Amino acid sequence: MESKMDISRRGFIGTVAGAGALAAFGLAGCAPKAAADAEPMADTGAVEGADAASDWLGVAPEISEGDIVATKECDLLIVGAGNGGMAAAAYAADQGVDFIICEKGETVGATRHWFAALGTRPFKDQGVEVDRQRLMGEIVRYSQGNCDQRLIRMWMDESNDMFEFVDGIMTASGAVVIADEFDMPGGMGGTPYYTSPCEHHYGDANGGRDIEERNVLFEKHINEAGKEISFGHELAKLVREEGGRVTGAIFNTPDGYVQINAAKGVLLTTGGYAANPDMVTALSPVTAQSVTALGYNQNNTGGGIKAALWAGAAKDLTSATMIFDRGLVAPGTPAGYTAESIEAGQPQFPGNGQFNPGTQPFLKVNMRGERFANESADYDYLPHAAAQQPGGTYVAVWDGNFGEDVQRFHTLGCSAMTRNMVQMYKAEDGSYDLDKFFEKELGDGRLQKADTLEELADLLGFDADAKTTFLAECERYNELFDAQEDSDFGKEAYRLSELRTPPFFGATLGGTLLTTIDGIRINKDCQALDAEGNPIDGLYAAGDCSGSVFSGCYPDQLHGFACGRTMTEAIHVVKQMA
């Protein structure tokens, strides 16, 4: 099933394979060149080979005083109007902190609705408590120890304060908090993961989503306090006294360079680097070889991370990404940046978004038709496993019992949307209108449907030996279902399904990249650290541009942890200013 696109992708990845070696040094020893020797370098650029990918950091732009068209003053400078920056700004407005918040885009960042907090009223009212020792163990296990446990403890201790602040603004708008996830019924062969009861989200009085987004409400909140977001302000570089304090930052704006001085500190909440192909390829090659769809903010080009490193900060020693197993593509499409985008000099993943049913634990096979993993897995496990398979993609298969199957699978987190949404297509006789449910994907040709498995194999592009292997795997999967025991990969019996009831569906999948979550090393007070682990006076980081929490991947059973720690960290910094 090799295609020209497949060859192009592998050739592209091969040219930058050596770039991953840079990550082994963790950038702890990266010393930015002096400004006088620097040449401007854009945040993104084409990946043209090993040298280009290895040089993703570049150097800080040289900006003279004469290039500055305006100078502003504040106590706290917040860079980035996403989940962290908007929480910090809203809290600072309440605390009377003099702040300026700058954003490179033209609107606030998209709101991540699910966030985690410990010991909150919604869970206490239900008599549900968090086992903090077990939770800490789970977070540390996921990071393989590449984390600062004091920072994680700070989140544990202060996340309830964050919740109370957020909840006050949300409930004032008419939103209702929902806290209803207590345990995990299974996953990865029944491994006893600890799913902490700490995930919160909001709905309307009827349980729907007819509410204003949190970041929009935060913007209104700061507007009422007489503050405005400075949109169109792209961070160019930080301003640091020679070997000393970070005193502000310089921004590239439509009117020219603007310098903002911050008497108490600069808080970076600029997001990760998912939209920077040089950084992704150099720091996380498994991502470049397993992703088939983008789900990230196009402004997240790693500018804040690079600016901090230019100023002397150190980066995490390992990389980490959040990948959902939902990148639906047409049959035969390989993972990685598209051939067309590479040829255009602007590498990009396909813009397919998320196909939520991709997370459901149906039979999944590689492009040779072979089953290769336990499908009852965390979001990024299947894409990571597929990165070791031909083409980096795989095929999920199910039959006409899809509706009943996903109810039995009972996945949680945002993957539960599938079992909830398909209920809307259930008829009085108990059947499901799957043609209507999958109307979009069937219409655009990404999802395949057939009356027989043989016909489905043809539509999926399996031929010769691959088709024979695929049909044998389907037959074997039916045997495992009949036995109610997965003796091949150890999946829980209740997450097995049969392939006997037409119509049959086949989805070619890879990962959907949501964000990167490795970044500037910080301590428990969110201060940026230098290569020796010393805090850099006046420089703070929170959220996806910061590090010291995750490594390799996100702890997917801990729903809302990333957003919860982002807002808690951001508010913690403001507390120090106040």
XYZ file of C-alpha atoms in Angstrom, residues 72-77 79 235 237-241 245-251 258-268 307 311 537-539:
36
model
C 4.618 51.112 28.274
C 4.884 50.399 31.988
C 3.120 47.956 34.326
C 3.772 45.789 37.364
C 2.877 42.451 35.758
C 3.171 41.664 32.056
C 2.087 37.254 27.493
C 6.485 38.416 21.446
C 12.160 38.884 22.794
C 12.413 39.345 26.527
C 14.364 42.202 28.086
C 16.853 41.085 30.718
C 19.478 43.020 32.602
C 16.421 40.374 36.214
C 13.933 40.094 33.361
C 12.414 43.568 33.225
C 9.967 43.330 30.344
C 9.514 42.299 26.740
C 9.477 43.681 23.209
C 6.563 42.922 20.892
C 6.539 48.070 21.358
C 8.469 47.618 24.608
C 6.564 46.916 27.811
C 8.450 47.196 31.080
C 7.238 45.134 34.034
C 8.303 46.202 37.521
C 7.355 42.943 39.231
C 7.659 40.329 36.537
C 6.757 38.782 33.187
C 4.419 35.782 33.052
C 4.649 33.670 29.899
C 12.254 33.804 24.001
C 17.076 34.932 27.913
C 14.379 36.891 38.691
C 11.290 38.434 37.130
C 10.453 35.579 34.720
